[in-house]
Tab-separated table of C-alpha atoms and ligand atoms in Angstrom:
chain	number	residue	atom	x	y	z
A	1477	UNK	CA	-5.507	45.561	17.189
A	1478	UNK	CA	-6.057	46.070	21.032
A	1479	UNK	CA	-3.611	48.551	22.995
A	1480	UNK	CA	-2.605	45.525	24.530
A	1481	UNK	CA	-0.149	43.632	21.826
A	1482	UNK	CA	3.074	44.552	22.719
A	1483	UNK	CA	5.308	46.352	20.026
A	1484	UNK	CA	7.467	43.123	18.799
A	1485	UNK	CA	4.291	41.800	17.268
A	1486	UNK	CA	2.569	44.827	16.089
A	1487	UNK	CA	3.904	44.223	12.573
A	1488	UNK	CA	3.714	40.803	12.167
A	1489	UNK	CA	1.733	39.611	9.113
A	1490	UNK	CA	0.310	36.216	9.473
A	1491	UNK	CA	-0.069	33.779	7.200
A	1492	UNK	CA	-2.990	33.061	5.541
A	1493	UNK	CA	-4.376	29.809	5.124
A	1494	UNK	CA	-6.135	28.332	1.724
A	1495	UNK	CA	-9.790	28.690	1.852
A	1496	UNK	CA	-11.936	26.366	4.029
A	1497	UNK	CA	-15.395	27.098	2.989
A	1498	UNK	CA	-18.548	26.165	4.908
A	1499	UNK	CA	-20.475	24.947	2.458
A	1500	UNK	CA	-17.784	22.673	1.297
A	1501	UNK	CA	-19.803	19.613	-0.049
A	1502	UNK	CA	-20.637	21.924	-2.634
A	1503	UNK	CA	-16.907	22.053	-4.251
A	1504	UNK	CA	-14.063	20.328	-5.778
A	1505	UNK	CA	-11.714	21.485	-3.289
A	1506	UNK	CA	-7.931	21.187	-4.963
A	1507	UNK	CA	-6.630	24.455	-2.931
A	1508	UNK	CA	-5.002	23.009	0.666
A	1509	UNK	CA	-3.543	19.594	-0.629
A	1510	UNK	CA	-5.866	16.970	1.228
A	1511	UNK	CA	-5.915	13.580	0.660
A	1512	UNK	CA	-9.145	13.238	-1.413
A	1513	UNK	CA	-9.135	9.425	0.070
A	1514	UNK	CA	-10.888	8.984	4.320
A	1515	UNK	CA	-8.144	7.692	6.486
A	1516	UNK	CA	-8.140	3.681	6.704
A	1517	UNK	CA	-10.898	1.263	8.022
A	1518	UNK	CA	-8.674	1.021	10.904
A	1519	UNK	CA	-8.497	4.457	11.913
A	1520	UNK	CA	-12.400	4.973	11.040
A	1521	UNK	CA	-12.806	2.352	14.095
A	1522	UNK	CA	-9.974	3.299	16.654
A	1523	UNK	CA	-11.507	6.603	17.293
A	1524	UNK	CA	-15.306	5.461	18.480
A	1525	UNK	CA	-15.887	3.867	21.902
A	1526	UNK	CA	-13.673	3.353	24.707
A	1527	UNK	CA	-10.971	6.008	23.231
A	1528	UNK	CA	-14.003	8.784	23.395
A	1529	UNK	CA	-14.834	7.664	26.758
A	1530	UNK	CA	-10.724	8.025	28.030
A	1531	UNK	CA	-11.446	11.759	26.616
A	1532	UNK	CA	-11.672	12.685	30.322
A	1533	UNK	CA	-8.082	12.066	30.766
A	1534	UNK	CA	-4.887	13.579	29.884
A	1535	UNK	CA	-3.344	11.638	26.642
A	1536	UNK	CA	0.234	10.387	26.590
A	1537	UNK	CA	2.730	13.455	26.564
A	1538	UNK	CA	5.352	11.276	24.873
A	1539	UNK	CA	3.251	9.459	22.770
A	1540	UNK	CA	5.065	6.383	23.718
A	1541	UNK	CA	3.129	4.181	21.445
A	1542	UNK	CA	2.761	5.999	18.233
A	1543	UNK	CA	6.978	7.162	18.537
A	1544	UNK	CA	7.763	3.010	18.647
A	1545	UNK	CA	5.610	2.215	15.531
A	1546	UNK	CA	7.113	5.373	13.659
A	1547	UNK	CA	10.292	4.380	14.520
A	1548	UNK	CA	10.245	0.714	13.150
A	1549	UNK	CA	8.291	2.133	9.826
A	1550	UNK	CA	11.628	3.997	9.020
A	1551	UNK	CA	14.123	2.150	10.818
A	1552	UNK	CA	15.010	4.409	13.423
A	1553	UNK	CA	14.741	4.260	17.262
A	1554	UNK	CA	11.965	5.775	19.327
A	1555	UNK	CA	14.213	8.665	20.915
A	1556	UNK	CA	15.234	9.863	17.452
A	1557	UNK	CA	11.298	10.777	16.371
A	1558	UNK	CA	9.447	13.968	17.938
A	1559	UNK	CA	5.813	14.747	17.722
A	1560	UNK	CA	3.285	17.638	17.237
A	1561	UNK	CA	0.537	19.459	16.579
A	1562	UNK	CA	0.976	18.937	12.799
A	1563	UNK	CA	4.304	19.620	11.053
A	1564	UNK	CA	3.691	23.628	11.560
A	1565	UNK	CA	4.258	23.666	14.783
A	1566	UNK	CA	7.144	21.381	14.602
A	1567	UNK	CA	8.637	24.209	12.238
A	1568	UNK	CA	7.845	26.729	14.996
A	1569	UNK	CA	9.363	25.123	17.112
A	1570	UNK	CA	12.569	24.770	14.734
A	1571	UNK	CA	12.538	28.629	14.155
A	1572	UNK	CA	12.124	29.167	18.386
A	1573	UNK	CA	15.145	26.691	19.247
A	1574	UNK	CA	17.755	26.853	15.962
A	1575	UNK	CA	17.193	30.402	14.926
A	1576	UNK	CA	18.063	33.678	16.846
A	1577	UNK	CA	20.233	36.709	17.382
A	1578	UNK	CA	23.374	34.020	16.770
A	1579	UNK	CA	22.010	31.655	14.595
A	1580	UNK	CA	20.239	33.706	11.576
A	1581	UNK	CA	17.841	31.447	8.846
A	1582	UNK	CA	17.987	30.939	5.310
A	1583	UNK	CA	14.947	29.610	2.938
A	1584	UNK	CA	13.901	29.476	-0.177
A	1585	UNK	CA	12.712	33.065	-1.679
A	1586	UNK	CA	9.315	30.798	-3.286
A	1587	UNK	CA	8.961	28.302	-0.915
A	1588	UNK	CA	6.151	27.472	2.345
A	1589	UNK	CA	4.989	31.260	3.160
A	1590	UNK	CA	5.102	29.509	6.955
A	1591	UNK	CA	8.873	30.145	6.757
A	1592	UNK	CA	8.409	33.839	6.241
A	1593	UNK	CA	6.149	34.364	8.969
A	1594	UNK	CA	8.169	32.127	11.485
A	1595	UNK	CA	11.432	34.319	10.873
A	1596	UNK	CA	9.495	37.245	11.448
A	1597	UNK	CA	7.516	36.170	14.554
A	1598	UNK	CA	10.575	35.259	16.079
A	1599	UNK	CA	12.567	37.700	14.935
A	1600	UNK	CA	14.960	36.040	12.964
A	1601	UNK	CA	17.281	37.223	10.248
A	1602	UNK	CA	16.032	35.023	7.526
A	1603	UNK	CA	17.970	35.116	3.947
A	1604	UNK	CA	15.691	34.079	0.852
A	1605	UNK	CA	17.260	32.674	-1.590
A	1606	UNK	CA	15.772	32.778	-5.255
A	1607	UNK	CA	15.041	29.932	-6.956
A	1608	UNK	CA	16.688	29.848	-10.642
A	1609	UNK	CA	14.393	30.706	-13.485
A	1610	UNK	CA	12.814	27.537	-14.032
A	1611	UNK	CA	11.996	28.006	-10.193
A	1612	UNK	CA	14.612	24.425	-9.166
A	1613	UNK	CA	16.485	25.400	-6.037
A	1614	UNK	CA	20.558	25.523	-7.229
A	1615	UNK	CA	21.702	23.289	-3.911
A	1616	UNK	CA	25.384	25.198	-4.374
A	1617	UNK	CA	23.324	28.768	-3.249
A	1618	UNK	CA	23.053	26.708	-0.013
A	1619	UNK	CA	26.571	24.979	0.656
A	1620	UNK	CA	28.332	26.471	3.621
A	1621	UNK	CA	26.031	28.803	4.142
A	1622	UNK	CA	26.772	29.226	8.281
A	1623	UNK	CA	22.890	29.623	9.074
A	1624	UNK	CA	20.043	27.163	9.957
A	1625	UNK	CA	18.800	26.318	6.541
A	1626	UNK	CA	15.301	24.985	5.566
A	1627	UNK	CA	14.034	23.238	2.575
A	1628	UNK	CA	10.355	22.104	1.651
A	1629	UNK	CA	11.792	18.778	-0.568
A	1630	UNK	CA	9.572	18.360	-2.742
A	1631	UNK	CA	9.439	22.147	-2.537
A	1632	UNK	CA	6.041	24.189	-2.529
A	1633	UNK	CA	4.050	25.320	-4.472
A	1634	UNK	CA	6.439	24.488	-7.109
A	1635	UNK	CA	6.751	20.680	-6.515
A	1636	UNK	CA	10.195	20.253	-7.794
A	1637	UNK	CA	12.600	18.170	-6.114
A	1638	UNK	CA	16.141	18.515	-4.704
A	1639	UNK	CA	18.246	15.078	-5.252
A	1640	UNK	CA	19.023	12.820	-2.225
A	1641	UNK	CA	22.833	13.634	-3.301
A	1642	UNK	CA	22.303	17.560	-3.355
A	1643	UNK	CA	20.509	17.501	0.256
A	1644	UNK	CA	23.833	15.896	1.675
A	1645	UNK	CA	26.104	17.492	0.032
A	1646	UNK	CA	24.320	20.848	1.691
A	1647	UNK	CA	23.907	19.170	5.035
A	1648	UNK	CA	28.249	17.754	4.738
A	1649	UNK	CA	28.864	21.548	3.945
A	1650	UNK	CA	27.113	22.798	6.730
A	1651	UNK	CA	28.651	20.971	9.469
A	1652	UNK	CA	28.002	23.692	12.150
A	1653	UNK	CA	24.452	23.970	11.388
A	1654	UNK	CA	21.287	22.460	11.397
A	1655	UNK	CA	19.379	21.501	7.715
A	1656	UNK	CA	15.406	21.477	8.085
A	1657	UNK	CA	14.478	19.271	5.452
A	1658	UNK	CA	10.111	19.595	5.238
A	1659	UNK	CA	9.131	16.247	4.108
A	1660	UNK	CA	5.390	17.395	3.659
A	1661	UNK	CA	5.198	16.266	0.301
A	1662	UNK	CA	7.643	13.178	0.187
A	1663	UNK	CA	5.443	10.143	-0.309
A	1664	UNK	CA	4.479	11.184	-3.839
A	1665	UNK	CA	7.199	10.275	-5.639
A	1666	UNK	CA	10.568	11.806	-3.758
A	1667	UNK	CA	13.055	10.490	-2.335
A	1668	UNK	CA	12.803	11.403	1.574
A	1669	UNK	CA	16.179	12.186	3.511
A	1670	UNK	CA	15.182	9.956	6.569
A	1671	UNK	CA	18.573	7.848	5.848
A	1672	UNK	CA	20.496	10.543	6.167
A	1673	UNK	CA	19.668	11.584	9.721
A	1674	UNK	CA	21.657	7.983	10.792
A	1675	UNK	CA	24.950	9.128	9.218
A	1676	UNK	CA	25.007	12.937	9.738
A	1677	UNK	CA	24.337	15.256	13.546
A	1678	UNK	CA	23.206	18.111	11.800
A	1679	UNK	CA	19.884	16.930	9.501
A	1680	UNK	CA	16.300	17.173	10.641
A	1681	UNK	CA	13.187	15.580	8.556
A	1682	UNK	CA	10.059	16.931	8.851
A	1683	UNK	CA	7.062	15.386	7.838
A	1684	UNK	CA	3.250	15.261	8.423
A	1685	UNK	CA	0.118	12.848	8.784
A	1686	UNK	CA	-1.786	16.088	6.764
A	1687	UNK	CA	-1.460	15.253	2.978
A	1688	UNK	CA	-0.293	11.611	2.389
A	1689	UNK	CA	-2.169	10.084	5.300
A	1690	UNK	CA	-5.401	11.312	5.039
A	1691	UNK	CA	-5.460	13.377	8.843
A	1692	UNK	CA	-5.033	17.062	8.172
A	1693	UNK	CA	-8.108	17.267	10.312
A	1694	UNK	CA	-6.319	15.217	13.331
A	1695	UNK	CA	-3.105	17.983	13.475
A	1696	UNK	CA	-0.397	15.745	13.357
A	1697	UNK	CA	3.604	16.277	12.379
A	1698	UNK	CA	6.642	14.073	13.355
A	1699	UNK	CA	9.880	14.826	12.710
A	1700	UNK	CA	13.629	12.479	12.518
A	1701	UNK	CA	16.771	13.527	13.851
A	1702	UNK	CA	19.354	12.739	15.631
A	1703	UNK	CA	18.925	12.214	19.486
A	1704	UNK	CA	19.680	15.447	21.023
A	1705	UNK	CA	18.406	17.721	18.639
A	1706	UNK	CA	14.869	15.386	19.470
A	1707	UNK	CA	16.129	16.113	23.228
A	1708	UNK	CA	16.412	19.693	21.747
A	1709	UNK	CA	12.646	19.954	20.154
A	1710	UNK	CA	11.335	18.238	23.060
A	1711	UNK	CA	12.634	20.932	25.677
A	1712	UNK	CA	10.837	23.467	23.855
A	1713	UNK	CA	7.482	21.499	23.590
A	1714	UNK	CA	7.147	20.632	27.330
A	1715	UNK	CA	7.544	23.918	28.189
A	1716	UNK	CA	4.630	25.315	25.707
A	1717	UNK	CA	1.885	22.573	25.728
A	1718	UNK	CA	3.200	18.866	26.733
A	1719	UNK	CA	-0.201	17.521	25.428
A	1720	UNK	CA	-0.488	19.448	22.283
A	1721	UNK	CA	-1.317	15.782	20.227
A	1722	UNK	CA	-4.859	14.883	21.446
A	1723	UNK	CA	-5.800	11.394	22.845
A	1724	UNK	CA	-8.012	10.498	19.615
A	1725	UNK	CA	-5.100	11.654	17.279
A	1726	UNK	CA	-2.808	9.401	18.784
A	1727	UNK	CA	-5.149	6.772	18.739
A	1728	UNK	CA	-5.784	7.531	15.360
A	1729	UNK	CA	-2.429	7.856	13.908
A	1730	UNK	CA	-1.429	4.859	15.523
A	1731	UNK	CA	-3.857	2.475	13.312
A	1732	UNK	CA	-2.626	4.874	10.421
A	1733	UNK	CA	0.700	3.711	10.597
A	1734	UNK	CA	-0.504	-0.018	11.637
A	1735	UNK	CA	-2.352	0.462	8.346
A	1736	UNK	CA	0.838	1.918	6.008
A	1737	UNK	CA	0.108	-0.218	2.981
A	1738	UNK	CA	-3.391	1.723	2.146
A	1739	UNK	CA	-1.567	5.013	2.372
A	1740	UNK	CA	1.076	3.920	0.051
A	1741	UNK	CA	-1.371	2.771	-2.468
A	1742	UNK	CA	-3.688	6.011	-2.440
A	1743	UNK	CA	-0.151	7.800	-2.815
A	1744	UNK	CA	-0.012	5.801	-6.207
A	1745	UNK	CA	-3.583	6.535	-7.103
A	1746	UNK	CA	-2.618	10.181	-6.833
A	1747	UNK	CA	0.254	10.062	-8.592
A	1748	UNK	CA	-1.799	8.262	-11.928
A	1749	UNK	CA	-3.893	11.265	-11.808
A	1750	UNK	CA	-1.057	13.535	-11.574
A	1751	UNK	CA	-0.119	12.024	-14.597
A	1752	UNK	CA	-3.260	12.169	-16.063
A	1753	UNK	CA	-3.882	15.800	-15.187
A	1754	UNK	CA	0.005	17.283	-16.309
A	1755	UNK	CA	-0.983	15.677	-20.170
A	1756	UNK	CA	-4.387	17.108	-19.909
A	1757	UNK	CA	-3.355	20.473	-18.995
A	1758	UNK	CA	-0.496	20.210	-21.424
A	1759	UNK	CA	-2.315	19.826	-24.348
A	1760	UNK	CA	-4.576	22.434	-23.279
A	1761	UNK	CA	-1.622	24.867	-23.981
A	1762	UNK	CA	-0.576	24.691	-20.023
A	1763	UNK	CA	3.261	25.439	-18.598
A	1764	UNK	CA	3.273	23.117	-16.274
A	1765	UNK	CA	5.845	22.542	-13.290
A	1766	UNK	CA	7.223	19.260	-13.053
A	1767	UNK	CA	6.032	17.750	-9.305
A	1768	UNK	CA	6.452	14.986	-7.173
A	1769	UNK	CA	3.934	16.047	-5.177
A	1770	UNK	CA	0.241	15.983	-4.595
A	1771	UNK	CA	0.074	19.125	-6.519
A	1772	UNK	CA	0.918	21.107	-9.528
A	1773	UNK	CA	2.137	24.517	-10.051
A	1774	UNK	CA	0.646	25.449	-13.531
A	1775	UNK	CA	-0.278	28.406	-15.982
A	1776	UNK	CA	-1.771	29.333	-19.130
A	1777	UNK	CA	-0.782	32.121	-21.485
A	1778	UNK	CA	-4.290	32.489	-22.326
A	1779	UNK	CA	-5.812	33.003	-19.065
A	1780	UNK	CA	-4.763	35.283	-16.535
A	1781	UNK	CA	-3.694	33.338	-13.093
A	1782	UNK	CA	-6.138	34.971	-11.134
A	1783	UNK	CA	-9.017	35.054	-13.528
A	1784	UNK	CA	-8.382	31.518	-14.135
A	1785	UNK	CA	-8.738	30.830	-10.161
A	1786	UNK	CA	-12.138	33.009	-9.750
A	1787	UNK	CA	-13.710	31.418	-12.842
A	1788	UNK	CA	-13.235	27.943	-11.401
A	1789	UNK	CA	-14.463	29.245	-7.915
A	1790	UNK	CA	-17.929	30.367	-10.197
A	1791	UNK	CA	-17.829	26.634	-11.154
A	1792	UNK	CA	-17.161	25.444	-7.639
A	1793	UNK	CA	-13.523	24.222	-7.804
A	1794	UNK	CA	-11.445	25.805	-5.757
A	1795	UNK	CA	-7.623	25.875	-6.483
A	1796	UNK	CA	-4.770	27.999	-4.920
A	1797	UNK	CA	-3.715	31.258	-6.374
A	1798	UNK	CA	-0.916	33.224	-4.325
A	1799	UNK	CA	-0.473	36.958	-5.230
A	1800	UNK	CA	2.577	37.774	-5.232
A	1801	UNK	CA	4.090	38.712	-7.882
A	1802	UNK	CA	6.690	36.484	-9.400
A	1803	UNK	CA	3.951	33.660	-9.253
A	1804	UNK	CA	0.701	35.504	-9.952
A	1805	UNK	CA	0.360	33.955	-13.318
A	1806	UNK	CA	0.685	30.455	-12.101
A	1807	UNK	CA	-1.922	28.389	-9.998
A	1808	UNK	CA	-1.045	25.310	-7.599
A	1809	UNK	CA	-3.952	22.642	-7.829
A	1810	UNK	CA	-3.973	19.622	-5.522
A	1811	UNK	CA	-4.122	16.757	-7.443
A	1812	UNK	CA	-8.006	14.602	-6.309
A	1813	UNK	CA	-9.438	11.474	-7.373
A	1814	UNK	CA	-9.499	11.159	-11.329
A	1815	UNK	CA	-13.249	12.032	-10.857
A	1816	UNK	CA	-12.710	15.487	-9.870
A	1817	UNK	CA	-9.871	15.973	-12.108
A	1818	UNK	CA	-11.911	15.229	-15.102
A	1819	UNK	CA	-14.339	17.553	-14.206
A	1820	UNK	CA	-11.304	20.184	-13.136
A	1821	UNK	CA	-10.246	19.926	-16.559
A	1822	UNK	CA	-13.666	19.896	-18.521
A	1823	UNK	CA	-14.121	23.554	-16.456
A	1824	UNK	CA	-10.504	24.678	-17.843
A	1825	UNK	CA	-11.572	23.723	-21.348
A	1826	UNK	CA	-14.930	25.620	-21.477
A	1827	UNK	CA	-13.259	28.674	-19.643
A	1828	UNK	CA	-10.876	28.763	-21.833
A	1829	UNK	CA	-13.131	28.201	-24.816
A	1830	UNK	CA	-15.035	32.004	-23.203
A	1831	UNK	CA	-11.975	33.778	-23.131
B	1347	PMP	N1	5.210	22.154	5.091
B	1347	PMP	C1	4.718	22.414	3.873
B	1347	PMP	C2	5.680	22.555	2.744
B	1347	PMP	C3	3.340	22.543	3.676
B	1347	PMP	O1	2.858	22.840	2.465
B	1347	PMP	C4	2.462	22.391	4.776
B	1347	PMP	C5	0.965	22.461	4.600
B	1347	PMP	N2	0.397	23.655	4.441
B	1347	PMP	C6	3.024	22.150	6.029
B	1347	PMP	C7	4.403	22.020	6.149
B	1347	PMP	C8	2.183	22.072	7.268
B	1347	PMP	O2	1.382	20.945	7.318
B	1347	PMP	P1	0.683	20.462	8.650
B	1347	PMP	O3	0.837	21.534	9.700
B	1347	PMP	O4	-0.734	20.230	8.273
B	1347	PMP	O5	1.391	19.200	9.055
């Protein structure tokens, strides 16, 4: 630390991304829930040529293009969708406008460790709710709560799922403040909230082109609200970095959604080898969390969390271990093609055949 940080940030502890390693090629990497599918034909070819050449220009602040096709692929109107530079910094910018000296935060206490570090960075007063023992959120901890509340639905790293009817009945109790629901996780097998920002003033939805559309490379986030709270989000982003989503990402994501049909169908793909990998694990003596998401939250009573996690990083597979230490005997593994899921769990069954 220089003698230059002033003293708000001198204690902040930020977060710590899953491992990226260098040599990647070499593993089976289920730790940061990637699509284990490339992004479409169509975005393969709207990011050569005449789009690289443009590259000397400024790209679209308002992303005029991509906000129309979101809009008609969930029935909304261009005004009511905001974009960024992937979903974090959509929930940074949630935590710098909707959270402050009068507006404290609640979360999850297991939840998106993002949350954490956004309270602290901005120096919120963040409540953190536990989860109940079988780590489901109870909805009723968050009724008329009187703060800004957000909600990673499906949650992580557990994967479980609020109900569409528990999300509004915390959003119809909250009339005075603004729900954050994180979408990150929706499109494998949840039911998303979208419809619900039509009907009520005080819902956002969060979601992200990073794990269901193949582009956590291209930094891309959009959320759905109503108008003003868009209006809101937008304030905040032209006065940071008005052309924080690149020229190629735009381009990119714009063939994504023209090209919504492939996603859907590598959603389904992933959720057959969800299935496939929850039976496998199951009969290999594994608690397993029940997800709809591209991940499971899993552990053995035979192996150690962490020991399990370093023996599959001798092997080459990397999976996600957190330390602290109401989930250090669990793992969360992103859920690949049924190729590297085999060979996940033929790794599992000779480590645990050693131990
Ligand atoms: N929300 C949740 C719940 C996540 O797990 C993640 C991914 N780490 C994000 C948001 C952020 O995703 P991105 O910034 O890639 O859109």
């Amino acid at each position: 630390m220089s003698k230059f940080l002033i003293s708000k940030y001198t204690g902040l502890e930020a977060y710590t991304p899953g491992e990226q390693p260098r040599d990647m090629e070499q593993f089976i990497k289920l730790n940061t829930n990637e699509s284990p599918f490339p992004p479409s034909p169509g975005v393969i070819s709207a990011i050569t040529g005449e789009e690289i050449e443009k590259l000397r220009l400024y790209c679209d602040p308002d992303c005029i293009l991509l906000s129309k096709k979101l809009a008609d692929l969930y029935g909304v109107a261009p005004e009511n969708i905001f974009l960024s530079n992937g979903s974090d910094d959509i929930l940074n910018f949630v935590f710098m406008s909707f959270c402050g000296d009068e507006v404290k935060a609640a979360f999850p206490e297991i939840s998106y460790g993002f949350y954490k570090v956004y309270a602290q960075l901005h120096q919120v007063d963040a409540l953190q709710i536990p989860l109940r023992e079988d780590f489901s959120i109870d909805f009723r901890d968050y009724c008329g709560l009187n703060r800004t509340i957000i909600i990673a639905n499906p949650n992580a790293p557990t994967g479980m799922t609020l109900s569409i009817e528990e999300i509004e009945e915390i959003v119809k109790t909250n009339p005075d403040n603004l729900v954050v629901i994180d979408e990150a996780y929706v499109d494998f097998g949840a039911e998303s909230a979208v419809k619900l920002t039509k009907i009520y003033s005080n819902l956002l939805v969060v979601q992200t082109f990073s794990k269901s559309r193949s582009m956590a490379g291209a930094r891309l986030g959009f959320a759905i609200g109503p108008k003003e709270i868009i209006e809101d989000l937008n304030k905040i982003k032209y006065s940071t970095n008005p052309y924080n989503i690149n020229r190629l990402t735009q381009a990119a994501a714009c063939a994504a959604v023209d090209e919504n049909d492939y996603y859907m169908e590598k959603c389904k793909i992933i959720m057959q080898n969800r299935d496939y990998t929850v039976k496998a694990l199951e009969n290999l003596g594994f608690k397993v969390v029940p997800s709809k998401a591209n991940f499971i939250f899993v552990k053995s009573d035979k192996i150690d969390g962490e020991k399990l996690y370093l023996k599959l990083k001798d092997r080459k597979i990397l999976i996600r271990h957190f330390s602290s230490e109401k989930i250090s005997q669990y793992n969360r593994v992103t859920i690949g093609t049924e190729k590297q899921m085999q060979a996940f769990i033929n790794a599992v069954e000779e480590i645990l055949r050693e131990v």
